[in-house]
Coordinates of C-alpha atoms and ligand atoms in Angstrom, one line a residue:
M23 CA 9.2 -0.4 -28.1
T24 CA 8.1 3.1 -27.0
K25 CA 5.3 4.4 -29.3
E26 CA 6.4 7.9 -29.9
L27 CA 9.9 7.6 -31.7
E28 CA 8.4 7.5 -35.3
L29 CA 6.4 10.7 -34.5
L30 CA 9.1 12.7 -32.9
G31 CA 11.4 12.8 -35.9
S32 CA 14.6 14.5 -34.7
Y33 CA 13.0 15.7 -31.8
K34 CA 13.2 14.4 -28.2
L35 CA 10.4 14.2 -25.7
V36 CA 10.6 16.1 -22.6
L37 CA 7.6 14.8 -19.9
G38 CA 6.7 15.6 -16.4
L39 CA 3.7 14.2 -14.4
E40 CA 1.5 15.6 -12.0
V41 CA -0.4 12.7 -10.0
H42 CA -3.4 13.2 -7.9
V43 CA -4.0 10.1 -5.6
Q44 CA -7.6 10.3 -3.7
L45 CA -6.4 9.3 -0.1
M46 CA -8.3 6.8 1.6
T47 CA -9.8 8.2 4.8
E48 CA -12.8 8.1 7.0
Q49 CA -13.5 11.9 7.1
K50 CA -12.5 14.4 4.6
M51 CA -9.6 16.6 4.6
F52 CA -10.8 19.7 6.7
C53 CA -14.1 18.6 8.0
G54 CA -16.1 15.8 9.8
C55 CA -18.0 14.5 7.0
S56 CA -17.5 11.2 5.7
A57 CA -15.2 10.8 2.8
D58 CA -17.2 7.7 1.7
I59 CA -18.9 9.2 -1.4
W60 CA -18.9 6.5 -4.1
Q61 CA -22.1 6.3 -5.6
A62 CA -23.8 8.6 -2.7
E63 CA -26.9 11.1 -3.6
P64 CA -25.5 14.7 -4.3
N65 CA -24.8 17.1 -1.3
T66 CA -25.2 14.2 1.1
H67 CA -21.9 14.6 2.5
V68 CA -21.7 18.4 3.2
C69 CA -21.4 20.9 6.2
P70 CA -20.2 24.5 6.3
V71 CA -16.6 24.1 5.9
C72 CA -16.5 21.8 2.5
L73 CA -19.3 24.1 1.4
G74 CA -17.2 26.8 1.8
L75 CA -19.5 29.3 3.7
P76 CA -17.8 32.1 5.2
G77 CA -16.2 32.0 9.0
A78 CA -16.4 27.9 8.4
L79 CA -13.0 26.8 10.2
P80 CA -10.8 24.1 8.6
V81 CA -9.3 21.1 10.8
P82 CA -6.8 19.0 9.1
N83 CA -7.5 15.5 9.0
F84 CA -4.3 13.9 10.5
E85 CA -5.1 10.5 9.2
A86 CA -4.6 11.9 5.6
I87 CA -1.2 13.7 6.7
R88 CA 0.0 10.6 8.0
K89 CA -0.9 8.8 4.8
A90 CA 0.4 11.4 2.7
Q91 CA 3.7 11.1 4.6
L92 CA 3.8 7.5 4.2
F93 CA 3.1 7.7 0.3
G94 CA 6.1 10.0 0.3
L95 CA 8.3 7.7 1.9
A96 CA 7.5 5.0 0.0
L97 CA 8.7 7.1 -3.1
N98 CA 12.0 7.7 -1.1
C99 CA 11.2 11.3 -0.3
T100 CA 12.6 13.1 2.6
L101 CA 9.8 14.2 4.9
N102 CA 9.7 17.7 6.0
Q103 CA 9.6 18.5 9.8
N104 CA 8.4 21.9 9.0
S105 CA 5.1 21.7 7.1
R106 CA 2.1 24.0 6.6
F107 CA -1.0 24.4 4.4
D108 CA -1.2 27.6 1.8
R109 CA -4.0 29.0 -0.1
K110 CA -3.6 28.7 -3.8
H111 CA -6.4 31.5 -5.3
Y112 CA -8.5 30.8 -8.6
F113 CA -11.7 31.2 -9.8
Y114 CA -13.6 28.0 -10.5
P115 CA -17.3 27.4 -10.4
D116 CA -16.5 24.0 -8.2
L117 CA -14.5 26.2 -5.7
P118 CA -17.1 28.2 -3.7
K119 CA -14.2 29.7 -1.1
G120 CA -12.4 31.0 -4.4
Y121 CA -9.2 29.2 -3.0
Q122 CA -8.1 26.1 -2.5
I123 CA -6.2 24.8 0.8
S124 CA -3.2 23.1 -0.6
Q125 CA 0.7 23.3 0.0
Y126 CA 3.2 25.3 -1.8
K127 CA 6.5 26.3 0.0
Q128 CA 6.8 23.5 2.5
P129 CA 4.9 20.4 1.2
F130 CA 4.9 17.4 3.8
C131 CA 7.6 15.3 1.4
E132 CA 10.3 16.4 -1.4
N133 CA 13.2 14.9 -3.2
G134 CA 12.3 11.2 -4.0
H135 CA 12.6 9.0 -6.9
L136 CA 11.4 5.8 -8.2
D137 CA 13.6 3.2 -10.5
L138 CA 12.2 2.2 -13.6
L139 CA 12.1 -0.8 -15.2
S140 CA 14.1 0.5 -18.3
G141 CA 17.2 1.4 -16.0
N142 CA 16.0 5.2 -15.8
V143 CA 15.1 7.0 -12.7
A144 CA 11.9 9.1 -12.1
D145 CA 12.8 12.2 -10.2
I146 CA 10.0 13.4 -8.0
E147 CA 10.2 16.9 -6.7
R148 CA 7.5 16.7 -4.1
L149 CA 4.4 15.4 -2.7
H150 CA 1.6 17.7 -1.2
L151 CA -1.5 17.3 0.3
E152 CA -4.5 19.4 -1.0
E153 CA -8.3 19.0 -0.8
D154 CA -10.5 18.4 -3.9
V155 CA -13.1 20.7 -5.4
A156 CA -16.4 19.7 -6.1
K157 CA -18.2 18.2 -9.1
S158 CA -20.2 20.2 -11.9
L159 CA -23.0 18.1 -13.6
H160 CA -24.3 19.3 -17.1
E161 CA -27.8 18.3 -17.5
G162 CA -30.5 19.4 -19.7
G163 CA -28.7 22.9 -20.4
K164 CA -28.2 23.6 -16.4
T165 CA -25.1 23.2 -14.5
L166 CA -26.0 21.3 -11.1
V167 CA -23.1 21.1 -8.5
D168 CA -22.5 18.3 -6.3
Y169 CA -20.3 19.2 -2.9
N170 CA -19.5 15.7 -1.8
K171 CA -16.3 15.6 -3.3
S172 CA -15.4 19.0 -1.9
S173 CA -12.4 18.9 0.4
I174 CA -11.8 14.9 -0.3
P175 CA -7.9 14.7 0.9
L176 CA -5.8 14.4 -2.4
A177 CA -1.9 13.6 -2.7
E178 CA -0.2 15.3 -5.3
I179 CA 3.1 14.0 -6.7
V180 CA 4.8 16.1 -9.0
T181 CA 8.0 15.1 -11.2
A182 CA 10.4 16.8 -12.5
P183 CA 10.7 16.8 -16.6
T184 CA 12.3 13.4 -16.1
F185 CA 10.7 11.3 -18.6
K186 CA 12.1 10.9 -22.2
T187 CA 9.8 7.7 -23.1
L188 CA 6.6 7.2 -23.2
D189 CA 7.1 3.7 -21.4
D190 CA 8.8 5.1 -18.7
A191 CA 6.0 7.4 -18.2
V192 CA 3.4 4.6 -17.9
D193 CA 5.7 2.3 -16.0
Y194 CA 6.1 5.1 -13.5
C195 CA 2.3 5.4 -12.9
K196 CA 1.7 1.8 -12.7
Q197 CA 4.5 2.0 -9.7
L198 CA 2.7 4.5 -8.2
Q199 CA -0.6 2.8 -8.2
N200 CA 0.5 -0.5 -6.9
I201 CA 2.6 1.6 -4.0
A202 CA -0.5 3.4 -3.0
R203 CA -2.5 0.1 -3.2
S204 CA 0.4 -1.7 -1.4
L205 CA 0.2 1.0 1.6
G206 CA -3.6 0.8 1.6
I207 CA -3.5 4.4 1.3
S208 CA -6.0 4.9 -2.2
N209 CA -7.3 2.1 -4.6
A210 CA -6.1 4.4 -7.3
D211 CA -8.5 3.3 -9.4
M212 CA -8.5 5.8 -12.4
E213 CA -11.9 4.7 -13.6
K214 CA -13.3 6.2 -10.3
G215 CA -11.3 9.2 -10.4
Q216 CA -9.0 8.1 -7.2
M217 CA -6.2 8.7 -9.5
R218 CA -5.6 11.7 -12.1
L219 CA -2.8 12.7 -14.3
E220 CA -1.5 16.0 -15.9
A221 CA 1.3 15.8 -18.1
N222 CA 3.7 18.5 -19.2
I223 CA 5.0 18.0 -22.5
S224 CA 7.4 19.6 -24.6
L225 CA 10.2 18.6 -27.3
R226 CA 13.6 19.7 -27.8
T227 CA 16.8 19.2 -30.2
A228 CA 19.1 16.0 -29.5
D229 CA 21.9 18.9 -28.8
M230 CA 19.6 20.4 -26.0
E231 CA 19.2 17.0 -24.4
A232 CA 22.8 16.5 -24.3
R233 CA 23.4 20.0 -22.6
N234 CA 20.5 19.0 -20.4
E235 CA 18.8 21.9 -21.6
L236 CA 15.0 22.4 -21.0
P237 CA 12.6 23.7 -23.7
K238 CA 11.6 27.3 -22.9
Y239 CA 7.8 26.3 -23.0
K240 CA 5.5 23.5 -21.8
V241 CA 2.3 22.6 -22.6
E242 CA 0.1 20.9 -19.6
V243 CA -2.6 18.4 -20.9
K244 CA -5.1 18.3 -18.2
N245 CA -7.6 15.6 -16.4
I246 CA -5.9 12.7 -17.8
N247 CA -8.3 9.6 -16.6
S248 CA -6.7 6.5 -18.3
F249 CA -2.9 5.1 -18.9
R250 CA -4.6 4.8 -22.6
F251 CA -6.1 8.5 -22.7
M252 CA -2.3 9.6 -21.7
E253 CA -0.6 7.8 -24.4
K254 CA -3.0 9.3 -26.8
A255 CA -2.7 12.8 -25.4
V256 CA 1.1 12.6 -25.5
L257 CA 1.4 11.3 -28.9
A258 CA -1.2 14.0 -30.2
E259 CA 0.9 16.7 -28.5
V260 CA 4.4 15.2 -30.0
V261 CA 2.9 15.6 -33.7
R262 CA 1.2 19.3 -33.0
Q263 CA 4.4 20.5 -31.4
R264 CA 6.6 19.0 -33.9
E265 CA 4.9 20.4 -36.5
L266 CA 5.2 24.1 -35.4
L267 CA 8.9 23.5 -34.2
E268 CA 9.8 22.4 -38.0
K269 CA 7.9 25.7 -39.2
G270 CA 10.3 27.6 -36.8
E271 CA 7.7 28.2 -34.5
T272 CA 7.9 27.9 -30.5
P273 CA 4.6 26.3 -29.1
K274 CA 3.0 28.5 -26.7
Q275 CA 2.9 27.6 -22.9
E276 CA -0.6 26.6 -22.2
N277 CA -3.4 24.2 -21.2
R278 CA -4.9 21.8 -23.2
G279 CA -7.3 18.8 -23.0
Y280 CA -7.4 15.9 -25.0
N281 CA -10.4 15.4 -27.4
E282 CA -11.2 11.8 -27.8
A283 CA -13.5 12.1 -30.7
T284 CA -11.0 14.2 -33.2
G285 CA -7.9 12.6 -31.3
K286 CA -6.0 16.0 -30.7
T287 CA -5.9 18.2 -28.0
V288 CA -7.6 21.6 -27.7
L289 CA -6.7 24.8 -26.0
Q290 CA -8.1 25.5 -22.5
R291 CA -6.6 28.5 -21.1
S292 CA -3.0 30.0 -21.2
K293 CA -0.9 28.7 -18.7
E294 CA -0.8 30.4 -15.0
E295 CA 2.6 31.4 -13.4
A296 CA 2.8 30.3 -9.6
N297 CA 2.5 34.1 -8.8
D298 CA -1.1 34.1 -10.6
Y299 CA -2.4 31.9 -7.6
R300 CA -1.4 34.5 -4.8
Y301 CA -0.3 31.7 -2.5
F302 CA -0.2 32.8 1.0
P303 CA -0.2 30.8 4.3
E304 CA -3.4 29.3 5.3
P305 CA -3.9 31.6 8.1
D306 CA -6.5 29.0 10.3
I307 CA -4.3 26.4 10.2
P308 CA -1.0 26.7 12.4
P309 CA 2.5 25.3 10.6
M310 CA 3.4 21.6 11.8
F311 CA 6.2 20.4 13.1
F312 CA 7.1 16.7 12.9
D313 CA 9.8 15.4 15.1
E314 CA 12.5 12.6 14.3
V315 CA 10.7 10.3 16.5
Y316 CA 7.4 10.5 14.8
I317 CA 9.4 10.5 11.5
N318 CA 11.1 6.8 12.4
E319 CA 7.8 5.6 13.7
L320 CA 6.3 6.3 10.4
K321 CA 9.2 4.8 8.8
S322 CA 8.9 1.7 10.6
L323 CA 5.0 1.3 9.4
L324 CA 6.2 0.9 5.9
P325 CA 5.1 -2.6 4.6
E326 CA 7.5 -4.6 2.0
L327 CA 6.8 -2.1 -1.1
P328 CA 6.7 -3.3 -4.6
Q329 CA 10.4 -2.6 -5.5
Q330 CA 11.6 -4.6 -2.5
M331 CA 9.0 -7.4 -3.5
K332 CA 10.6 -7.3 -7.2
D333 CA 14.3 -7.4 -5.7
R334 CA 13.3 -10.3 -3.5
L335 CA 11.6 -12.5 -6.4
V336 CA 14.5 -12.1 -8.6
R337 CA 17.2 -12.7 -5.8
D338 CA 14.9 -15.7 -4.0
F339 CA 13.3 -17.2 -7.1
G340 CA 15.4 -16.7 -10.3
L341 CA 12.9 -14.6 -11.8
T342 CA 14.1 -12.0 -14.4
K343 CA 13.5 -8.4 -13.9
E344 CA 10.8 -8.1 -16.8
V345 CA 8.8 -11.2 -15.0
A346 CA 9.1 -9.7 -11.6
H347 CA 7.8 -6.4 -13.3
A348 CA 4.9 -8.2 -15.1
L349 CA 4.1 -10.0 -11.7
V350 CA 4.4 -7.0 -9.4
D351 CA 3.7 -4.1 -11.4
L352 CA 1.5 -5.2 -14.1
G353 CA -0.3 -8.1 -12.5
G354 CA -0.5 -5.9 -8.9
K355 CA -0.1 -7.1 -5.3
D356 CA -3.1 -10.1 -5.5
L357 CA -1.2 -11.6 -8.4
A358 CA 2.1 -11.5 -6.7
E359 CA 0.7 -12.9 -3.6
K360 CA -0.6 -15.7 -5.6
F361 CA 2.6 -16.3 -7.1
E362 CA 4.2 -16.7 -3.7
A363 CA 1.4 -19.0 -2.5
I364 CA 2.0 -21.3 -5.0
V365 CA 5.7 -21.3 -5.2
K366 CA 5.2 -22.1 -1.4
K367 CA 3.6 -25.4 -2.2
G368 CA 6.5 -26.8 -3.3
N369 CA 6.8 -25.2 -7.5
E370 CA 9.5 -23.7 -8.9
G371 CA 9.1 -19.9 -9.1
R372 CA 10.0 -19.4 -12.7
K373 CA 7.5 -22.1 -13.6
V374 CA 4.9 -20.9 -11.2
A375 CA 5.7 -17.0 -12.8
N376 CA 5.5 -18.5 -16.5
T377 CA 2.1 -20.2 -15.6
L378 CA 0.4 -17.5 -14.2
L379 CA 1.4 -14.8 -16.8
N380 CA 0.8 -17.2 -20.1
K381 CA -2.2 -18.8 -19.0
K382 CA -5.2 -16.7 -18.7
E383 CA -7.4 -19.4 -17.1
T384 CA -5.0 -19.4 -14.0
L385 CA -6.6 -16.0 -13.3
E386 CA -9.5 -17.3 -12.3
M387 CA -8.5 -20.7 -10.4
T388 CA -7.5 -20.5 -7.1
V389 CA -3.7 -21.3 -5.5
D390 CA -4.7 -24.7 -4.9
Q391 CA -6.2 -25.4 -8.5
V392 CA -3.0 -24.0 -10.0
D393 CA -0.8 -26.1 -7.7
E394 CA -2.5 -29.1 -8.7
M395 CA -2.3 -28.3 -12.5
L396 CA 1.4 -27.6 -12.2
K397 CA 1.9 -30.6 -10.3
K398 CA -0.1 -32.6 -12.7
S399 CA 1.8 -31.5 -15.8
S400 CA 5.3 -32.0 -14.6
E401 CA 7.2 -35.0 -15.1
V402 CA 8.9 -34.4 -11.9
I403 CA 12.5 -35.9 -11.6
N404 CA 12.4 -37.6 -8.3
D405 CA 15.9 -39.6 -8.6
S406 CA 18.2 -38.2 -6.5
A407 CA 21.7 -39.2 -8.7
A408 CA 20.0 -37.2 -11.4
I409 CA 19.5 -34.4 -9.4
S410 CA 22.7 -34.7 -7.3
A411 CA 24.6 -34.3 -10.4
A412 CA 22.8 -30.9 -11.2
V413 CA 23.4 -30.0 -7.3
E414 CA 26.9 -30.7 -7.8
K415 CA 27.3 -28.3 -11.0
A416 CA 25.2 -25.5 -9.2
I417 CA 27.5 -25.9 -6.2
S418 CA 30.8 -25.8 -7.9
A419 CA 29.7 -23.3 -10.3
N420 CA 28.5 -20.7 -7.4
P421 CA 31.0 -20.7 -4.7
K422 CA 29.6 -17.3 -3.3
A423 CA 26.4 -19.2 -2.5
V424 CA 28.3 -21.6 -0.4
E425 CA 30.1 -18.7 1.4
D426 CA 26.6 -17.1 2.2
F427 CA 25.3 -20.3 3.4
K428 CA 28.4 -20.9 5.6
A429 CA 27.6 -17.0 7.0
G430 CA 24.0 -18.3 7.7
K431 CA 22.0 -17.1 5.0
Q432 CA 19.4 -19.2 4.1
N433 CA 18.6 -17.3 0.9
A434 CA 21.7 -19.3 -0.6
V435 CA 19.6 -22.7 -0.5
Q436 CA 16.7 -20.9 -2.4
F437 CA 19.1 -19.3 -4.6
L438 CA 20.9 -22.7 -5.5
V439 CA 17.6 -24.5 -5.8
G440 CA 16.5 -21.8 -8.8
Q441 CA 20.0 -22.7 -10.4
V442 CA 19.3 -26.6 -10.2
M443 CA 15.6 -25.7 -11.5
R444 CA 17.2 -24.0 -14.4
E445 CA 19.6 -26.8 -15.2
T446 CA 16.7 -29.6 -15.0
Q447 CA 14.2 -27.0 -16.6
G448 CA 12.1 -27.1 -14.0
K449 CA 11.8 -30.7 -13.4
A450 CA 13.7 -31.9 -10.3
A451 CA 11.5 -32.5 -7.2
P452 CA 12.1 -29.5 -5.2
D453 CA 11.7 -31.0 -1.7
V454 CA 14.3 -33.6 -3.1
T455 CA 16.5 -30.8 -4.5
R456 CA 16.3 -28.6 -1.3
G457 CA 17.3 -31.8 1.0
L458 CA 20.1 -32.6 -1.3
I459 CA 21.3 -29.2 -1.4
V460 CA 21.5 -28.4 2.2
A461 CA 23.3 -31.8 2.7
A462 CA 25.9 -31.0 0.1
L463 CA 26.5 -27.5 1.5
E464 CA 26.8 -28.9 4.9
K465 CA 29.1 -31.3 4.0
K466 CA 31.4 -28.5 2.2
S467 CA 31.2 -26.5 5.0
A468 CA 32.4 -29.4 7.5
Q469 CA 35.3 -30.2 5.2
Q470 CA 36.4 -26.7 5.1
L471 CA 36.5 -26.2 8.9
Ligands
ZN511 ZN1 -17.6 18.8 5.4

């Protein structure tokens, strides 16, 4: 159950997210400095470009662009053929140039979406690439600046005000994290700052929601660095904004930060409009053009994505959507791969999933150890006659699977194995079951010829 419902009273949540993901590249975004800065001595990965010295010229890192575009494709975005970098001006002690190279009118990717577990769809407006800023360290009353992080490539993914519940927002963020990991473009580790969130939060009445009307304000909560933190910040804002609205006031459009000690958000600054940033095209980097051949080649490089993997686990192993979600989105790529490896050893899918998700000790066990444990624990039915009955039942209840088999779809066999397993509570010996199903299907196909 999503946590904000009671706090909302009669209001509805309107939530949009801006997520920054640090891309894993060899070099920084606009210079040749090594981007491998984790735990490096301060100011050891710097050059005139990332220090923002006058006259230093940026050269875009093609590896970062390609990874950002792959990310966009995986989020079902359209890749823009014409794209360019822009300067976004603002004063920041960590930004010596006085502007950040980002993208404004022509980002690399636009108009994507992600399907959420709840059945809702997250509407993604854009994915653009920008450079990170340096890092201030406050020590003994002094502020020191470390430029190692300056110009590390960041993909920023911006959603519409698309989330109606906190659960949807958390699901979206976890999916984003898993997609980045599946693509090998980022570890998206929030503790290491490789993934950071900003949440745009406002409330509206049920009538406004029915009319699809957005509130006239939004509050941006900055620098959220964990899912737990996001939940707390959103809940705190829900309470604060509801109280203002109930007094007949409209919350101000502003940036706030979450204070963990007080459990409340605090004002940081009033919110800028886009025109405050004085965006203009970056004059030192020419506009870019990507042709169809390039875009198609990128598409062919996409690996199996978490959504596709979940669909496949549901289809081939008879898992429920929730179990597939728990394995792939919550457990991550490693757990999903472990699941498949154990199933390949002749174990029934749902049973393997159940074991991996409910028996914590299996997290530490190897594939072979879990396999052994499963085989020991199950009283396998090897008796052909007993299994045959279940096979006949599964085949007569699923004529479509028979058609699929005739059409050469091997998935049909796996599907029927799943049905027999359900019938026998996972006790039928998988090899025997498979053999009996194939024999029965072949017999049926021959009869109908
Ligand atoms: Zn540099």
